[in-house]
PDB file of C-alpha atoms in Angstrom:
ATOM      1  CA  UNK A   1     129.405 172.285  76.763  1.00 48.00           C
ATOM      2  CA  UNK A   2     128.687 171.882  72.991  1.00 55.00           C
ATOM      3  CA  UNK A   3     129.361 167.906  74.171  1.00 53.00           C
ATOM      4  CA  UNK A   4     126.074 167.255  76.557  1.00 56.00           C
ATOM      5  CA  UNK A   5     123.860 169.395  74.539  1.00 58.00           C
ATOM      6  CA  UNK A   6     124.907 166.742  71.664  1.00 61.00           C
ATOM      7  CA  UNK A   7     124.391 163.509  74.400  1.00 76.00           C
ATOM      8  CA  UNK A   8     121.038 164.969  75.465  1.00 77.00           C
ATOM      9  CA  UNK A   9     119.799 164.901  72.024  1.00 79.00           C
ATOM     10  CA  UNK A  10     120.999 161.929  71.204  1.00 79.00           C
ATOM     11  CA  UNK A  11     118.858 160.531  74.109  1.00 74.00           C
ATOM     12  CA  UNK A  12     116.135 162.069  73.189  1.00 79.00           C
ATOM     13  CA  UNK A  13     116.497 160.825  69.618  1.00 80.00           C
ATOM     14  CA  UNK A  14     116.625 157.314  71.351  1.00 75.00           C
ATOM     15  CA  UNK A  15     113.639 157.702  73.690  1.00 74.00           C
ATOM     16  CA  UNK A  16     111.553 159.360  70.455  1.00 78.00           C
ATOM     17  CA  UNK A  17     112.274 157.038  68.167  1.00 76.00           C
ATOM     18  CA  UNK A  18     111.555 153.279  70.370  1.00 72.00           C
ATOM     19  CA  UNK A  19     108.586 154.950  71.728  1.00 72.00           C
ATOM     20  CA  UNK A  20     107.338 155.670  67.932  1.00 74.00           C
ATOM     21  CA  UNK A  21     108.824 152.642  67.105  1.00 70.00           C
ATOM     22  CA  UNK A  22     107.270 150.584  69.388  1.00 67.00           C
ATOM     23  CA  UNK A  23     103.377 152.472  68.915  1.00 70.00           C
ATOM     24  CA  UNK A  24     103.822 152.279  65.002  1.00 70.00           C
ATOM     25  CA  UNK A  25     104.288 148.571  65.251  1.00 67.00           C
ATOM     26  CA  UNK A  26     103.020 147.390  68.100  1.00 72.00           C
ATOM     27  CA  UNK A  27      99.505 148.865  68.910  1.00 75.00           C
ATOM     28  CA  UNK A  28      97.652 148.334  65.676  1.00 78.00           C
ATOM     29  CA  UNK A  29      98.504 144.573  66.101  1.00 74.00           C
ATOM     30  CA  UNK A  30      97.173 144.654  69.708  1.00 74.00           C
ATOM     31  CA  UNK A  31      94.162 146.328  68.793  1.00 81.00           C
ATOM     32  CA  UNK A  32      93.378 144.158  65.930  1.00 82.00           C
ATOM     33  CA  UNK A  33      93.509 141.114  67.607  1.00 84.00           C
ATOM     34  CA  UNK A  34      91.366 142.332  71.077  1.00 85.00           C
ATOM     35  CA  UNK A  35      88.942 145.321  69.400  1.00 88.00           C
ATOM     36  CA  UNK A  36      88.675 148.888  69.369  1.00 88.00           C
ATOM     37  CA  UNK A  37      87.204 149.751  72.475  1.00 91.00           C
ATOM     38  CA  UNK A  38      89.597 146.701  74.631  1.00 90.00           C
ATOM     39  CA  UNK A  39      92.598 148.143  72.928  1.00 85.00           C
ATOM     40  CA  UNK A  40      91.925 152.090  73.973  1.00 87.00           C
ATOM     41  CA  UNK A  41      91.865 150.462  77.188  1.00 90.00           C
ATOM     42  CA  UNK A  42      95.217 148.796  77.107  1.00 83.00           C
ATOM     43  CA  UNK A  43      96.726 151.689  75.652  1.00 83.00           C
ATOM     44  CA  UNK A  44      95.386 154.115  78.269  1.00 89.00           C
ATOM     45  CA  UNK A  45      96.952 151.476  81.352  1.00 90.00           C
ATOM     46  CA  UNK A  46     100.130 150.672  79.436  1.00 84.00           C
ATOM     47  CA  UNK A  47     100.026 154.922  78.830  1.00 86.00           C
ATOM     48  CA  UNK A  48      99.695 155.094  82.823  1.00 93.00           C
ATOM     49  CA  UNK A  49     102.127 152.626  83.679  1.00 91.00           C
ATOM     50  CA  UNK A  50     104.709 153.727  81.853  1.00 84.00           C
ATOM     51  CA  UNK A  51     104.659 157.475  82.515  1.00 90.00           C
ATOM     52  CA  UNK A  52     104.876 156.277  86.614  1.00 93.00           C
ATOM     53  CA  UNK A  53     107.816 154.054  85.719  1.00 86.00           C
ATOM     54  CA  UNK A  54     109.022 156.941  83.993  1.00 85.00           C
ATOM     55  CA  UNK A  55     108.956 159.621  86.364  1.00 90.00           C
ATOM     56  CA  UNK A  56     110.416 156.888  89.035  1.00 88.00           C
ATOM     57  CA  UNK A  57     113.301 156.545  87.041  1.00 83.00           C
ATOM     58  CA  UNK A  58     114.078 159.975  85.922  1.00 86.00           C
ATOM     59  CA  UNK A  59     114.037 160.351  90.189  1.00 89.00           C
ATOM     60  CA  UNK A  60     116.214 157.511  90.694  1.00 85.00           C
ATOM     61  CA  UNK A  61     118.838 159.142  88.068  1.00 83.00           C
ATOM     62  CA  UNK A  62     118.644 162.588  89.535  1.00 87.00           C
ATOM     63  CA  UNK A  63     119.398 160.807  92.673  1.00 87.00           C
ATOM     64  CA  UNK A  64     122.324 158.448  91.118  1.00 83.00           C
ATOM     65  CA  UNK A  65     123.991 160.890  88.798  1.00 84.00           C
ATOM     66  CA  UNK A  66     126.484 159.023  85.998  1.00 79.00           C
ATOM     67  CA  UNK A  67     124.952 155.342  87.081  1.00 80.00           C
ATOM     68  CA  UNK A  68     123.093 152.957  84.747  1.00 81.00           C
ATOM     69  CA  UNK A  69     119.496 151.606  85.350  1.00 81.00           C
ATOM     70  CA  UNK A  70     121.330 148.157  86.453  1.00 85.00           C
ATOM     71  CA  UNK A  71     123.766 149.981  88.443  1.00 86.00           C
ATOM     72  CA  UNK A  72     121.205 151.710  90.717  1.00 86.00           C
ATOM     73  CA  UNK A  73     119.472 148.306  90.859  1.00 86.00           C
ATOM     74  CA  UNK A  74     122.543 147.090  92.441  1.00 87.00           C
ATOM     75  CA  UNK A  75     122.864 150.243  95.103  1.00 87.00           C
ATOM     76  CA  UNK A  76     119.438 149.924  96.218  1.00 88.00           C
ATOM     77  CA  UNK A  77     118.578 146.027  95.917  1.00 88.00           C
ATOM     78  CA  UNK A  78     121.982 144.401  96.613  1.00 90.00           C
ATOM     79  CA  UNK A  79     123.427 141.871  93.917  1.00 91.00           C
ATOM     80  CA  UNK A  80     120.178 139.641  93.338  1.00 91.00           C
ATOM     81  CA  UNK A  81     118.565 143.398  92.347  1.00 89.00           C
ATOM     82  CA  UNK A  82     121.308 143.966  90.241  1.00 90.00           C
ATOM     83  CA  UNK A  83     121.284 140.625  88.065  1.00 93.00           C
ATOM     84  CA  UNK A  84     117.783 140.492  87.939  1.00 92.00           C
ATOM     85  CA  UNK A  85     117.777 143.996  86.517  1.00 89.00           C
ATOM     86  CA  UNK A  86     120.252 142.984  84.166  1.00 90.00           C
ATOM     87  CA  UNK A  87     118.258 140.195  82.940  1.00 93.00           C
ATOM     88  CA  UNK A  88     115.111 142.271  82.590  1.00 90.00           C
ATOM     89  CA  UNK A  89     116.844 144.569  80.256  1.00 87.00           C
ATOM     90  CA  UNK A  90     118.549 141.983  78.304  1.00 91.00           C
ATOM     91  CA  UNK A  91     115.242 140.507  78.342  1.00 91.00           C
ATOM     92  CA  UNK A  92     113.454 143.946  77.199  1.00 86.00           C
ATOM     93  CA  UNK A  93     115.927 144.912  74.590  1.00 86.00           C
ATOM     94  CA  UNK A  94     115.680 140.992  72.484  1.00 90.00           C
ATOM     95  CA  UNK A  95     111.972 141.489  72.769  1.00 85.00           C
ATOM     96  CA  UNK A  96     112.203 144.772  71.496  1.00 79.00           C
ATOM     97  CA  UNK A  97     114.396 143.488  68.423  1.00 83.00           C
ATOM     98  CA  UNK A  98     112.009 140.780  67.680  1.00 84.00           C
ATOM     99  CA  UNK A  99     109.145 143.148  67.318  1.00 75.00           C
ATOM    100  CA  UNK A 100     110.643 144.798  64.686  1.00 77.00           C
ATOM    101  CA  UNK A 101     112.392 141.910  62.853  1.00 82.00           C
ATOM    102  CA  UNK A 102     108.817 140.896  62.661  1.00 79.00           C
ATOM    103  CA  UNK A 103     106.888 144.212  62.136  1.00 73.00           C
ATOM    104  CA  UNK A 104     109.759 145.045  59.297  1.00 78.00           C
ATOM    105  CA  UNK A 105     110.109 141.864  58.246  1.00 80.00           C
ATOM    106  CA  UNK A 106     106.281 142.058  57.308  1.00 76.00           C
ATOM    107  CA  UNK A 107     106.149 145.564  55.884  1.00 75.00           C
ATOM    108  CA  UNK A 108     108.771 144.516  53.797  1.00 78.00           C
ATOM    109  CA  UNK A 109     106.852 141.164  52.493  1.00 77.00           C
ATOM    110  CA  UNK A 110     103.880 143.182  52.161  1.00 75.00           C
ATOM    111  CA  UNK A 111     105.783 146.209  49.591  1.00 78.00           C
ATOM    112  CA  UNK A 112     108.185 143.622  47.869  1.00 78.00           C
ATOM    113  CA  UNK A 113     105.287 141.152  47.902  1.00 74.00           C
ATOM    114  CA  UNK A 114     107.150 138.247  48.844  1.00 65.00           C
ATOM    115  CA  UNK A 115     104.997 135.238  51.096  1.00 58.00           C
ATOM    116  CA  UNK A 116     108.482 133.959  51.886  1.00 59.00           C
ATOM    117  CA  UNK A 117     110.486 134.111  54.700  1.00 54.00           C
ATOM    118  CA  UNK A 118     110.139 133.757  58.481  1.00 55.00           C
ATOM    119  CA  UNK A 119     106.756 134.589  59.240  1.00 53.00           C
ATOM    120  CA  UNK A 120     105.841 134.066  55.740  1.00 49.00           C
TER     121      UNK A 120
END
């Protein structure tokens, strides 16, 4: 028992910490390049989207218990649904990295101050 009380938080950690991740790092650039007032309005349709995608999926795993995202994809949409899926989340996860190679990668250049280096 003392096992999926352990897994759960782990999760959570996981969810937490890209969702904080991605808001720390992402949204101020957004904003700054399309405006206060443009940005609030991105953030409160990305906001939407993403808690209906959410709740979708927490219904699709309550539905497919011990299956991955791409596994259900597969169940429901047949093998094009499934590599497509996979894609998408290979997809998702490299764009997540380079976010923050770059949002790091300029925090760092900005403490250290250092004007060298990929994005220099």
């Amino acid at each position: 028992m003392k096992e999926k009380e352990l897994d759960l938080a782990k999760a959570i950690s996981i969810v937490v910490g890209t969702i904080i991740g991605a808001g720390v790092l992402g949204l101020p650039y957004v904003v700054s390049f399309t405006g206060f007032l443009t940005g609030a309005i991105i953030i409160v349709i990305v906001y939407v989207i993403m808690v209906l995608l959410g709740m979708m999926m927490s219904e699709l795993s309550l539905k497919n218990p011990g299956h991955q995202l791409v596994d259900i994809s597969g169940r429901y949409l047949g093998k094009p649904g499934r590599f497509l899926a996979l894609v998408f989340m290979l997809a998702s996860i490299m764009a997540a990295l380079s976010a923050y190679y770059v949002g790091l990668t300029r925090i760092t250049n900005s403490i250290f101050g250092s004007g060298h280096g990929p994005i220099g």
